[in-house]
Short mmCIF file of C-alpha atoms in Angstrom, two decimals:
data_model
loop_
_atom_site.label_atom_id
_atom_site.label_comp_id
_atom_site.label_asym_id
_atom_site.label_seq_id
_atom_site.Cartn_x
_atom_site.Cartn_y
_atom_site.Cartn_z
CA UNK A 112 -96.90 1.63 -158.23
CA UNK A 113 -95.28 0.74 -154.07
CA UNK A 114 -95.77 0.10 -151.05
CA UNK A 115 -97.80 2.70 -149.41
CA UNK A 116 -99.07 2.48 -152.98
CA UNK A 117 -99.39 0.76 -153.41
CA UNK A 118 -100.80 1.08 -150.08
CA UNK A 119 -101.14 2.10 -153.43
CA UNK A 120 -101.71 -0.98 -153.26
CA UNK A 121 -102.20 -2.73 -151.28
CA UNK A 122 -105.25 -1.89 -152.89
CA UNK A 123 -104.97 -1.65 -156.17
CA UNK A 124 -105.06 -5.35 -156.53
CA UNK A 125 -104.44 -4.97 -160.57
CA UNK A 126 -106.96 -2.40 -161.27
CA UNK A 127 -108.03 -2.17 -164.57
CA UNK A 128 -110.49 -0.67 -166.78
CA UNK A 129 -114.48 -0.39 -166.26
CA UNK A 130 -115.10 -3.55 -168.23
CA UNK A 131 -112.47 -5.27 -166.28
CA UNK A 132 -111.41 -2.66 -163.18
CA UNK A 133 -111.09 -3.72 -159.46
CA UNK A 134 -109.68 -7.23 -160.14
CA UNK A 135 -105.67 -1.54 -160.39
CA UNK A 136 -104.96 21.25 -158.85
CA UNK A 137 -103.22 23.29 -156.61
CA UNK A 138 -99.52 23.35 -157.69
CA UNK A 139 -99.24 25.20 -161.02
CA UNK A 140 -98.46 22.79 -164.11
CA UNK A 141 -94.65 22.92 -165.91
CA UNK A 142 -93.04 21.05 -168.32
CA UNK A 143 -89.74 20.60 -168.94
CA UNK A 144 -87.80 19.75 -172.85
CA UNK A 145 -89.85 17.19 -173.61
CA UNK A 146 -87.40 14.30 -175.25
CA UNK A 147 -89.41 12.39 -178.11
CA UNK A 148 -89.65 8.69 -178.21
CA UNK A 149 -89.07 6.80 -181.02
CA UNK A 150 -91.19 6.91 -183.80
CA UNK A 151 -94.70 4.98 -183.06
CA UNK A 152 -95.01 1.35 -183.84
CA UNK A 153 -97.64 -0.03 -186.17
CA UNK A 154 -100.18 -1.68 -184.03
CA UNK A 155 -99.95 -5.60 -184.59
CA UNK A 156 -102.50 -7.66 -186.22
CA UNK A 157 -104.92 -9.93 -184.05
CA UNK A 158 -102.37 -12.90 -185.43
CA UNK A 159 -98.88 -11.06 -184.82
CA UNK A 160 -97.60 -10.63 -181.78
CA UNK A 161 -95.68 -7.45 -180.87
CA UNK A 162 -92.07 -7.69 -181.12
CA UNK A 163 -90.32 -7.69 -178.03
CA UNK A 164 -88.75 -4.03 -177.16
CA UNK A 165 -84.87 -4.26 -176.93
CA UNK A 166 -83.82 -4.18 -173.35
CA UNK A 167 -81.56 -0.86 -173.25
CA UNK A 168 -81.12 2.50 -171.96
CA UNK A 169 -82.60 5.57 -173.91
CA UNK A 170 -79.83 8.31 -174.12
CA UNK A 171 -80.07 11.77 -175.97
CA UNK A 172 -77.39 12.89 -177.61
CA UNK A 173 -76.41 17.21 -177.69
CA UNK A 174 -78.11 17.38 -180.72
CA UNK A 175 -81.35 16.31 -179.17
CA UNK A 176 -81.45 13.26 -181.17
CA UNK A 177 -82.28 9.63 -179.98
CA UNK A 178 -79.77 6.95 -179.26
CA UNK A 179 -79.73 3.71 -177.45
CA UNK A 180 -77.14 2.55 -175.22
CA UNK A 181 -75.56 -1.24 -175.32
CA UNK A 182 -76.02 -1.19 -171.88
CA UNK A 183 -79.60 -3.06 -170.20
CA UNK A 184 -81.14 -2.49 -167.79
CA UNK A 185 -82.37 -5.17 -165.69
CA UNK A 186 -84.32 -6.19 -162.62
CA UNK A 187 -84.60 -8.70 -160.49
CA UNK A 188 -88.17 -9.33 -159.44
CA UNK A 189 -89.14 -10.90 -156.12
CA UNK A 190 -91.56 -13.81 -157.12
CA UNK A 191 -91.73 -15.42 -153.81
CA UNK A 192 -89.92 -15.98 -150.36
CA UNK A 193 -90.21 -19.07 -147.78
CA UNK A 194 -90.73 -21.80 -150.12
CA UNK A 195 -90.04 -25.28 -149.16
CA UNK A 196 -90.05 -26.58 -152.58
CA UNK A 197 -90.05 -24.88 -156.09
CA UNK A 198 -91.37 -26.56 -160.00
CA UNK A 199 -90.49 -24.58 -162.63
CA UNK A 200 -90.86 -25.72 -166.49
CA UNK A 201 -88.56 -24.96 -168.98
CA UNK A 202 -90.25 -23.81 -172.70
CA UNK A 203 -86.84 -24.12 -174.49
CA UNK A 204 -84.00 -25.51 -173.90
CA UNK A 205 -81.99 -24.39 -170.22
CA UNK A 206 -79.16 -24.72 -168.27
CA UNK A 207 -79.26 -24.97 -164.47
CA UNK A 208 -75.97 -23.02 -162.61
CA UNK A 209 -75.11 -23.32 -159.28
CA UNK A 210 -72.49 -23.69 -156.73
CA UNK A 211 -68.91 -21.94 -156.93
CA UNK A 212 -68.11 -20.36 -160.15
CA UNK A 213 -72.00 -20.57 -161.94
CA UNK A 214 -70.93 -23.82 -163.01
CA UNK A 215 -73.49 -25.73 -165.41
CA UNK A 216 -75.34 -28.61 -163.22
CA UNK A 217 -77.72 -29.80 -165.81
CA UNK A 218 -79.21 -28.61 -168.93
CA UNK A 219 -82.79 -29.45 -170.11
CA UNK A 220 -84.70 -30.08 -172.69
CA UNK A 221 -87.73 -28.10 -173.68
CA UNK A 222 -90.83 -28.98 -171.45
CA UNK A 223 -88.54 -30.43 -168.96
CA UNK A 224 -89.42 -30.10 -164.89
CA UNK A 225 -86.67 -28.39 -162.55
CA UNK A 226 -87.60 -29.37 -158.79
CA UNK A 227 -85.86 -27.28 -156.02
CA UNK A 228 -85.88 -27.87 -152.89
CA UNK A 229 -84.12 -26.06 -149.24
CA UNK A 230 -82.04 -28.52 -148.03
CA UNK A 231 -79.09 -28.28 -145.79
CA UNK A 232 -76.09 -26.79 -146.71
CA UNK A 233 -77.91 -25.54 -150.00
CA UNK A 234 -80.54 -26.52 -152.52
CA UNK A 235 -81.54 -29.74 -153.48
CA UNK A 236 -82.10 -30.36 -157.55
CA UNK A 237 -83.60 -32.60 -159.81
CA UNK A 238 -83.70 -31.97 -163.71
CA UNK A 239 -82.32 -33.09 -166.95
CA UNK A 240 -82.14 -36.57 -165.67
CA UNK A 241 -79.60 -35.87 -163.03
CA UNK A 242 -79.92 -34.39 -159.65
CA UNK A 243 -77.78 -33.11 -156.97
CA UNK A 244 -77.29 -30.51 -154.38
CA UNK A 245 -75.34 -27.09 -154.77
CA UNK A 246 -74.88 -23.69 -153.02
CA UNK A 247 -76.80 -20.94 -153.61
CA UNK A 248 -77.59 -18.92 -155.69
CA UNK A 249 -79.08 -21.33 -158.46
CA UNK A 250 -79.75 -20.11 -162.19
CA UNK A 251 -82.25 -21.19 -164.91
CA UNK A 252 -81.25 -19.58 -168.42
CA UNK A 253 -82.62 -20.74 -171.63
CA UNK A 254 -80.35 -20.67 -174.14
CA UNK A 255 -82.66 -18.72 -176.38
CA UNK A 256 -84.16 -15.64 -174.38
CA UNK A 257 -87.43 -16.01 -176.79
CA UNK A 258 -88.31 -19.11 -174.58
CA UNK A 259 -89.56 -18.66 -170.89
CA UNK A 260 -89.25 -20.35 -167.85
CA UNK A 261 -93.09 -21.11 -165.96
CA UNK A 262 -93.85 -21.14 -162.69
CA UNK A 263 -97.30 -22.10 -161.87
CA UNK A 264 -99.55 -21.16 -164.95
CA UNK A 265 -97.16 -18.23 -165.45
CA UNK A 266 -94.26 -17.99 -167.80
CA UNK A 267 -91.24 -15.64 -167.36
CA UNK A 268 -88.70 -14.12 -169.74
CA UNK A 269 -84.78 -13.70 -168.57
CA UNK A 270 -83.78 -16.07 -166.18
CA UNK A 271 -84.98 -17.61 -163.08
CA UNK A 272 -82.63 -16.79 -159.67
CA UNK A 273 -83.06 -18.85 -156.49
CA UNK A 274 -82.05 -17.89 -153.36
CA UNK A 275 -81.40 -19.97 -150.04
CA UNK A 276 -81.78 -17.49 -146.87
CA UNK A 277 -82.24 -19.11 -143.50
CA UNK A 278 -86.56 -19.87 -144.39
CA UNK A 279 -87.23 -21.91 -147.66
CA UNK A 280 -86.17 -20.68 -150.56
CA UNK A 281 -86.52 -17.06 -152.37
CA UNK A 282 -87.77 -17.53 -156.22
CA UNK A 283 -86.41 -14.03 -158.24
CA UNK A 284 -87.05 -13.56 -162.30
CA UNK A 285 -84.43 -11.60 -163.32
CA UNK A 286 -85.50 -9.61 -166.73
CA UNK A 287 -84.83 -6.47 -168.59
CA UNK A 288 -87.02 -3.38 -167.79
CA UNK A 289 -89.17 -3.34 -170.69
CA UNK A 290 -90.32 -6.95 -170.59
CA UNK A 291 -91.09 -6.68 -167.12
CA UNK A 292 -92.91 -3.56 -168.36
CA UNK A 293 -95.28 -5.61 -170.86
CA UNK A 294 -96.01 -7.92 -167.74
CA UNK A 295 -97.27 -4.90 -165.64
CA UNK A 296 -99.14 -2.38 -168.04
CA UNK A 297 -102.25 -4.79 -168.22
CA UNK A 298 -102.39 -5.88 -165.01
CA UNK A 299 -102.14 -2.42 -163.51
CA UNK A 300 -104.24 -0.39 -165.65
CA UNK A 301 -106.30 -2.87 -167.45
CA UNK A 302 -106.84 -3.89 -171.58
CA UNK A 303 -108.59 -1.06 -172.72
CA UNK A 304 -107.51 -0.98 -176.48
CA UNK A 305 -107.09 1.13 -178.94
CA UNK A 306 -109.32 4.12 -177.63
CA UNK A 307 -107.00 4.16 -174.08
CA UNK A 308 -103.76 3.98 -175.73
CA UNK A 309 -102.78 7.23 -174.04
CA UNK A 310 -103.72 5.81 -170.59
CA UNK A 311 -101.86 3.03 -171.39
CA UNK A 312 -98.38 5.23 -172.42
CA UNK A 313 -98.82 7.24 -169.36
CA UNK A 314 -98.92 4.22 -167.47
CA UNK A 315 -95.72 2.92 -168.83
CA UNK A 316 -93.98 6.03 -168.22
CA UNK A 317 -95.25 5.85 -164.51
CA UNK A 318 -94.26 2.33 -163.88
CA UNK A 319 -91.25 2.92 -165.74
CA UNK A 320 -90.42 5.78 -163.65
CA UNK A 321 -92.03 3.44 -160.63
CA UNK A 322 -89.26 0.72 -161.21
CA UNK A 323 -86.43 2.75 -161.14
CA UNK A 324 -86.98 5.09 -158.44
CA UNK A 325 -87.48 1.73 -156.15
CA UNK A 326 -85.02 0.07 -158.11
CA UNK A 327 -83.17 -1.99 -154.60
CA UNK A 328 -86.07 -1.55 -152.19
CA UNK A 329 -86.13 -4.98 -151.51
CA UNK A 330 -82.46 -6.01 -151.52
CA UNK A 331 -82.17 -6.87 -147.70
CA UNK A 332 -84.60 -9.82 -149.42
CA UNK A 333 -81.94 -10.23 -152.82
CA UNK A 334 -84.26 -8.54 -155.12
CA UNK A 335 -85.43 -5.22 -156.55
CA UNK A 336 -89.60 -5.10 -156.52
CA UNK A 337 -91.96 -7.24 -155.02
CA UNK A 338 -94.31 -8.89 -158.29
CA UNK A 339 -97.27 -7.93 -156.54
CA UNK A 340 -99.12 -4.65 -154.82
CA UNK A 341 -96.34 -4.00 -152.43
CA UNK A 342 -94.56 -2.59 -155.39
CA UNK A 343 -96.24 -3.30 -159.22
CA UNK A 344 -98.56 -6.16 -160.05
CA UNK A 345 -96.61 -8.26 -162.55
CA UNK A 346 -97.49 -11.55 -163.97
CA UNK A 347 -94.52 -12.13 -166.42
CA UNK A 348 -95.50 -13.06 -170.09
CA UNK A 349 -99.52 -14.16 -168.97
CA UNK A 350 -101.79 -11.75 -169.95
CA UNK A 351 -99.57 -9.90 -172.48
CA UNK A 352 -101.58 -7.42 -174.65
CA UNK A 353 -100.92 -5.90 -178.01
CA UNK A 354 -102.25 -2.25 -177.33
CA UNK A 355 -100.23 -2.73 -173.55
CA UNK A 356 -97.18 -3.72 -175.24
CA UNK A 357 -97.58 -1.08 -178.11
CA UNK A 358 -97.44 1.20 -175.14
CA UNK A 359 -94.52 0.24 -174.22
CA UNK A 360 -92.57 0.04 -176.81
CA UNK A 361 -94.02 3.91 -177.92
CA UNK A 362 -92.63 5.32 -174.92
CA UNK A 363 -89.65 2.69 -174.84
CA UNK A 364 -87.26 4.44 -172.43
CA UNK A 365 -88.86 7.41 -171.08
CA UNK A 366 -89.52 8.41 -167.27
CA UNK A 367 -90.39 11.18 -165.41
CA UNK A 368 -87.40 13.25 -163.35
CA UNK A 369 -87.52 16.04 -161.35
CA UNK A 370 -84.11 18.14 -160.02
CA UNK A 371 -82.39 15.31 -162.23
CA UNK A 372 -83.92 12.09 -160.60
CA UNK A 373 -86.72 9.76 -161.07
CA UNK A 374 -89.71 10.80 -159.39
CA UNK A 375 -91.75 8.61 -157.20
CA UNK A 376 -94.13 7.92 -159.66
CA UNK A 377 -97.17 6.27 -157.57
CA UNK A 378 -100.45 6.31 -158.81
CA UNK A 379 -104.17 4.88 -157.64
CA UNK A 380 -107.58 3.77 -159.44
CA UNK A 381 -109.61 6.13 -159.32
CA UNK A 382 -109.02 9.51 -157.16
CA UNK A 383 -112.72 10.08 -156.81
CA UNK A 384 -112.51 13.24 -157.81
CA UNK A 385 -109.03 14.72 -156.40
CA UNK A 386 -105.60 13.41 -156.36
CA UNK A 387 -104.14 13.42 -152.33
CA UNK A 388 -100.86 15.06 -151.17
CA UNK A 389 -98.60 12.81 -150.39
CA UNK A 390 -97.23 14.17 -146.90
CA UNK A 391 -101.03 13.45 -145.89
CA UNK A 392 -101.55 10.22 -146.67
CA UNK A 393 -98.63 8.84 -145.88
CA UNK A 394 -95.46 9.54 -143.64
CA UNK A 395 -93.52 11.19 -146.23
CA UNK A 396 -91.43 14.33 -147.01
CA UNK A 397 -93.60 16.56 -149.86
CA UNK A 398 -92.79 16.04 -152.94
CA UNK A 399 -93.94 19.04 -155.76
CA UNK A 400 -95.37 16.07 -158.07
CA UNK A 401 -97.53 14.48 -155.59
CA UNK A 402 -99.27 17.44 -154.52
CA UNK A 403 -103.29 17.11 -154.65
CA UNK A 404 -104.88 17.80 -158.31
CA UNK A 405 -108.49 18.20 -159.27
CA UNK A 406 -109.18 15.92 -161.29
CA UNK A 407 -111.44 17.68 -163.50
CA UNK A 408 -114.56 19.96 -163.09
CA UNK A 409 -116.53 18.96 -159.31
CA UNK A 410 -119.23 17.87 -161.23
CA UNK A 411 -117.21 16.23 -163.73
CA UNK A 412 -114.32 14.28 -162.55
CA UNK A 413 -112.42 12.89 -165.40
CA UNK A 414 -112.81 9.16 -163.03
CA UNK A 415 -116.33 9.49 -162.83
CA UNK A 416 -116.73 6.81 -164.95
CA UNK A 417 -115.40 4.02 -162.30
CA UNK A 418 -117.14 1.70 -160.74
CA UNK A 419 -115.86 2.59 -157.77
CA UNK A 420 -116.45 6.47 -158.18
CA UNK A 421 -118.57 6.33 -155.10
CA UNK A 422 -119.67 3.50 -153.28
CA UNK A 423 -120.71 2.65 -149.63
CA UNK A 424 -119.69 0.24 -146.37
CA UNK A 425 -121.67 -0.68 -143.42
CA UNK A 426 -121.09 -2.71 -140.51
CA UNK A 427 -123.02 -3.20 -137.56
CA UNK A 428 -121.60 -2.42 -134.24
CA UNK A 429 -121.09 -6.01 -133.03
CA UNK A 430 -119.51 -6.49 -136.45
CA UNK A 431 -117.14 -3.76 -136.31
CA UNK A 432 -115.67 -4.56 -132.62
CA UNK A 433 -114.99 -7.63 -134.10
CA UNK A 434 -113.05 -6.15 -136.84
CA UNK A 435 -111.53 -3.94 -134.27
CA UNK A 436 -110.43 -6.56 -131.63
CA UNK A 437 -107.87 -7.43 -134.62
CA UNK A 438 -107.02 -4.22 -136.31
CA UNK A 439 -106.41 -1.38 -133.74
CA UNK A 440 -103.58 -3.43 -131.93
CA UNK A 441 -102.43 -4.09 -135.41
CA UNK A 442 -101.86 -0.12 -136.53
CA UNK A 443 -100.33 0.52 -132.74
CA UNK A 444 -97.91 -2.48 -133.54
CA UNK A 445 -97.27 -0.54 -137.08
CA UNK A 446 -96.95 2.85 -135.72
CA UNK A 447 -94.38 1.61 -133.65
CA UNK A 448 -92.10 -0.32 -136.12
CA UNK A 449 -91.03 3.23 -136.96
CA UNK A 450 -90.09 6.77 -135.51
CA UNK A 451 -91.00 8.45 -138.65
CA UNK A 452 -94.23 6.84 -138.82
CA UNK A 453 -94.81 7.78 -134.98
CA UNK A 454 -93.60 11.55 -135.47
CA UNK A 455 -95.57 11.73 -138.49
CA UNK A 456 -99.03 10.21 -137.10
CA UNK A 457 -98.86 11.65 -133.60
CA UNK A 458 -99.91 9.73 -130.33
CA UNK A 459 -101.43 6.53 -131.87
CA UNK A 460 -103.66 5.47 -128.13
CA UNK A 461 -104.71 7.54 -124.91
CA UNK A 462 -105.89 5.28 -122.22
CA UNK A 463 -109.36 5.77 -120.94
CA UNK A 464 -107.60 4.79 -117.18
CA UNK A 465 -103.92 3.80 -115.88
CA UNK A 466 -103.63 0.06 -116.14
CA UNK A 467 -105.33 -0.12 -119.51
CA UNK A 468 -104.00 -2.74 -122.21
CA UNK A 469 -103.64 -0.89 -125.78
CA UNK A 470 -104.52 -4.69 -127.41
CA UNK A 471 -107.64 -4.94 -125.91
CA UNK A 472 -110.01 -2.43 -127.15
CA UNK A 473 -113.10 -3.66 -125.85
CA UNK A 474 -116.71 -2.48 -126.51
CA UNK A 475 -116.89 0.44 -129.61
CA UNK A 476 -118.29 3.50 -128.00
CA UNK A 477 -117.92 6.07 -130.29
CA UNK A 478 -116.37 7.17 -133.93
CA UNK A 479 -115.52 10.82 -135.23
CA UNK A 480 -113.96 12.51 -138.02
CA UNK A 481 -111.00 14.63 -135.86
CA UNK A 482 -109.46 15.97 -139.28
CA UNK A 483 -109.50 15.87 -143.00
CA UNK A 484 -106.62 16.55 -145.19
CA UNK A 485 -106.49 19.32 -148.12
CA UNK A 486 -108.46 17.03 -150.69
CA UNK A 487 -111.36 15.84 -148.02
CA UNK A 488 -109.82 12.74 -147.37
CA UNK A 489 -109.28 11.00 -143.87
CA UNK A 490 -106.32 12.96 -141.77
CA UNK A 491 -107.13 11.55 -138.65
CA UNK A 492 -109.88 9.04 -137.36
CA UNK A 493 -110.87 8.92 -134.10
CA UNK A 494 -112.21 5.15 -132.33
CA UNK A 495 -113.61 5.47 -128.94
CA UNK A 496 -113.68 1.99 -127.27
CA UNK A 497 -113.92 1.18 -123.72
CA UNK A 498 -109.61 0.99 -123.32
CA UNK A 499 -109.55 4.95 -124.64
CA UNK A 500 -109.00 6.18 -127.92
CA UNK A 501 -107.27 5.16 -130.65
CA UNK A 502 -106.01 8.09 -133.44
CA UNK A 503 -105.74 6.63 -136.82
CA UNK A 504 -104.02 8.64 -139.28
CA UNK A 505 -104.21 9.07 -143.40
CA UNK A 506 -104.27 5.97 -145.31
CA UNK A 507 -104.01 3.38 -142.78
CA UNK A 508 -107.51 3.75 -142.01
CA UNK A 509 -108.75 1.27 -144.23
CA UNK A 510 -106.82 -0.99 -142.66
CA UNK A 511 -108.33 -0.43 -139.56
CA UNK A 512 -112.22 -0.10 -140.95
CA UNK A 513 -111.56 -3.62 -142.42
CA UNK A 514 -115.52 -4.41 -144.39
CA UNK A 515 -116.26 -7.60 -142.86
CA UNK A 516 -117.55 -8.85 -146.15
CA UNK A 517 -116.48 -8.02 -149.94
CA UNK A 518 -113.51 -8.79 -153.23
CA UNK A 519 -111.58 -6.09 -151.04
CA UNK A 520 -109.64 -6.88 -147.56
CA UNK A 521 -108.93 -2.99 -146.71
CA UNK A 522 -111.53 0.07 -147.39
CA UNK A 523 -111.54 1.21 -150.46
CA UNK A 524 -110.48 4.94 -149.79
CA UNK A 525 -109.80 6.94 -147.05
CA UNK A 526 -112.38 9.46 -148.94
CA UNK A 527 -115.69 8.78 -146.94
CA UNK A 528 -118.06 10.62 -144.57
CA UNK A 529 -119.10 8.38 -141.92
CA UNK A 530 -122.97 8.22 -139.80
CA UNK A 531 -123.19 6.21 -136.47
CA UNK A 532 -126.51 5.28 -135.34
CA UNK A 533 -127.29 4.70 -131.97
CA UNK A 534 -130.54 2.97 -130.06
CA UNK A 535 -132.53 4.64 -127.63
CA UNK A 536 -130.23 3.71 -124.89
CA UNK A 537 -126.96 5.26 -126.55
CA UNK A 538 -125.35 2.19 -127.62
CA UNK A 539 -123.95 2.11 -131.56
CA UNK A 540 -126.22 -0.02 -133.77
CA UNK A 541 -124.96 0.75 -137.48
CA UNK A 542 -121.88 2.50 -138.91
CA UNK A 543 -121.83 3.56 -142.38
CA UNK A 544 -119.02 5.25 -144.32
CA UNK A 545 -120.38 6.45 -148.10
CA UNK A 546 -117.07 6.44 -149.67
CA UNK A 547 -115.41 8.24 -152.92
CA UNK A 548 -112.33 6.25 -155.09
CA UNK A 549 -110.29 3.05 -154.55
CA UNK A 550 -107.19 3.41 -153.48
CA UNK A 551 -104.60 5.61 -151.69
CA UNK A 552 -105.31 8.46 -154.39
CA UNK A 553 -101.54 9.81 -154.75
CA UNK A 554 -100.05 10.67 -158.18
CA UNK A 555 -101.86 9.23 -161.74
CA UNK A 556 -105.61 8.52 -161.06
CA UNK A 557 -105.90 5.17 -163.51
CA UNK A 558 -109.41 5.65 -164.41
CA UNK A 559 -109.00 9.46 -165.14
CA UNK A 560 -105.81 8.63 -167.50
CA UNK A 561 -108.46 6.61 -169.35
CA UNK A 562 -111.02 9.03 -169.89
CA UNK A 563 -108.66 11.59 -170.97
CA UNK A 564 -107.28 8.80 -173.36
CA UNK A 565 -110.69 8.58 -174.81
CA UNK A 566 -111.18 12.26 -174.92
CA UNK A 567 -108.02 12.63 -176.95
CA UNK A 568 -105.60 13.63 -174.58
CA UNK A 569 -101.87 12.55 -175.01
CA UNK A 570 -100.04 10.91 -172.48
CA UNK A 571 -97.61 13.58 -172.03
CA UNK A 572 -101.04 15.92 -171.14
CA UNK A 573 -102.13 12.84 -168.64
CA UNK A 574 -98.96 12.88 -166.77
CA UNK A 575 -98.79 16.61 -166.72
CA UNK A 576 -101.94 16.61 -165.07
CA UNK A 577 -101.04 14.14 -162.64
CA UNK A 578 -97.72 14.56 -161.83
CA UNK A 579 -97.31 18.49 -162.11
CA UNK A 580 -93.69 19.82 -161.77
CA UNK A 581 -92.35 16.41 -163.33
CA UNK A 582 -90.03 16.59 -166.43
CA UNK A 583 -90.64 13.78 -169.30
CA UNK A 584 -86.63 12.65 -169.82
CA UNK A 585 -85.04 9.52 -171.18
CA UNK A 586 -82.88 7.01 -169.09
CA UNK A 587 -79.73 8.35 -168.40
CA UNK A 588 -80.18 11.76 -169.87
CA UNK A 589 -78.08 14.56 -168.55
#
């Protein structure tokens, strides 16, 4: 899901199910015409692999009927930036373009090596017995799209891109959406089978929706969507899963609109109990399909089944200064990148005394909850250090409140109530947050979706739930 998901995710680090997790209301509930996909495909066998989905637009014709377009849709997928030096490995047989006109440099055999690297005045190549050095961009196609092209222990369908901006070089896989699809259902939401099929539908839909709506995010860096938590975990063909790609194939070009667009699908691991609003977690316009939802009865949160339903943080106070030293000139030098994000979050620092340096926070004195947001979560933190206070808003909390120890580099949620205990002289000795979900809790709670799976839900019912308002639509419906 993207980048504040991702603050979504930058947390959801590939959440998936119980088994395998953490390694991914209010507004009334409408639905628009509901287009149907195609007709289910029979689940493979353990020994046959699902065929791959065709790589075009869904289109519905006045009769209401199904029909695919013969145009694809691709992306192209930002694999990495600032390399030095690139080894790829070609499954099949590939040719290498480059330099004016996409002219062919070299083409290799299956299991051959292509070495890249920045050079001046373009990119240096080796491959195919030959080697030379051509302007950028370079190309790796395989002359048979069934065969990949890997990078690292992970192969790749469509073709590989490379980039030469002014730092190393830029690796992109460009691919068509539903491929890339079957290389981000399981890493986002997990393997969960047969019994979480629905789950695993919605999620499609979602990152479906996800990859369209963001669709040239990234293009001041030549590519669409980062291939990690800034936008959607994706790990190309590695990992590929029947049920996942049964998924995707089920709802094979359908995506959630609202007033005739695609939504901003985002979605979290587990909500811990109620979806947020997205104009309080983030600095962001509202948006009627990311308004908080509970998720269920109080008692009996559909994501009550996570791991990470509730858990708890401490730090002691010599810890926590550390942490601090680091991370509250770190959100002042965010807030600042941005006049929305300054307008939205308020004064960021009041000095405690003229003079005072912002970057130096010196000894912790004091935390306090200043405000919660509609769902309980974290609206505003206040940090009481010897250079003032700092005001920490929404989900960049856990970015501040850093554990010092852990599989997780930011807080798990900005859900938590917090205790400070002090010594008999006043000074902090322990802080302890007891804390409620994983992640920034906008949009489809991952961990409900797959109880509701279980329960027998559908996954147009899952992203009713969780994105109310939203209309189910195919690509490039009216």
């Amino acid at each position: 899901m993207r980048s504040p998901r991702r603050i979504r995710a930058a947390l959801l680090l590939g959440v998936l199910v119980v088994a395998s997790v953490l390694g991914g209301g209010c507004a009334g509930r409408r639905r628009g015409p509901v287009v149907m996909p195609p007709p289910p495909v029979v689940a493979p066998s353990d020994e046959t692999a699902a065929p791959p989905p065709t790589p075009t637009d869904t289109r519905v014709s006045e009769t209401g009927t199904v029909r695919r377009s013969t145009e694809p849709v691709f992306l192209a997928i930002g694999l990495g930036t600032g390399k030095p030096r690139l080894e790829l490995t070609v499954e099949g047989e590939t040719e290498l373009l480059g330099g004016e006109g996409a002219r062919v440099l070299a083409r290799l055999p299956a299991g051959a090596a292509c070495v890249l690297e920045a050079g001046r005045g373009g990119v240096s190549w080796r491959g195919g017995g030959r080697n030379g050095l051509a302007a950028a961009p370079l190309l790796l196609r395989p002359v048979d799209p069934r065969h990949g092209v890997v990078w690292g222990d992970t192969p790749y369908g469509g073709e590989m891109r490379v980039l030469r901006p002014q730092s190393g070089l830029t690796l992109i896989n460009v691919v068509a959406l539903e491929e890339y699809l079957r290389g981000v259902v399981p890493w986002e939401i997990g393997r969960p089978g047969e019994p979480g099929l629905a789950a695993l539908e919605a999620q499609a839909v979602a990152a479906r929706t996800y990859s369209l709506a963001h669709r040239g995010d990234r293009s001041n860096l030549g590519f669409d969507l980062w291939a990690d938590v800034q936008d959607q975990v994706y790990h190309g063909r590695r990992g590929n899963d029947r049920w996942c790609d049964l998924a995707v194939a089920n709802t094979h070009g359908l995506v959630l609109r609202h007033e005739g667009r695609e939504i901003e699908a985002y979605y979290c691991s587990t909500c811990g109990g109620r979806t947020s609003d997205v104009r309080e977690v983030w600095p962001r316009e509202a948006r009627p399909y990311l308004v908080s939802v509970q998720d269920g009865p109080p008692d009996a949160a559909w994501c009550r089944g996570s791991p990470l339903f509730r858990w708890e943080k401490s730090w002691s106070a010599a810890d926590l200064e550390r942490v601090l030293k680091r991370t509250l000139p770190e959100y002042l030098q965010w807030l600042s990148a941005s006049p929305t994000r300054r307008d939205w979050a308020g004064e960021g620092f009041s000095p405690a005394r003229a003079g005072v340096d912002a970057r130096r926070p010196g000894r912790l004195r004091g935390l306090e909850i200043a405000e919660r947001t509609s769902c309980g979560r974290i609206a505003r933190l206040d940090i009481r250090t010897d250079a003032g206070v700092y005001r920490i808003r929404g989900d960049r909390v856990r970015w501040v409140l850093v554990p010092v120890e852990g599989r997780f580099s930011i807080l798990e949620s900005a859900g938590f109530d917090l205790s400070v205990e002090s010594g008999s002289d006043g000074a902090l000795r322990r802080i302890t947050v007891a804390g409620r979900g994983f992640g920034h809790g906008v949009g489809l709670c991952q961990h409900g979706a797959l109880a509701m799976a279980r329960a027998g839900h559908g996954f147009r019912e899952i992203l009713t739930h969780y994105y109310p308002g939203a209309r189910l639509e195919a690509i490039g419906a009216p």
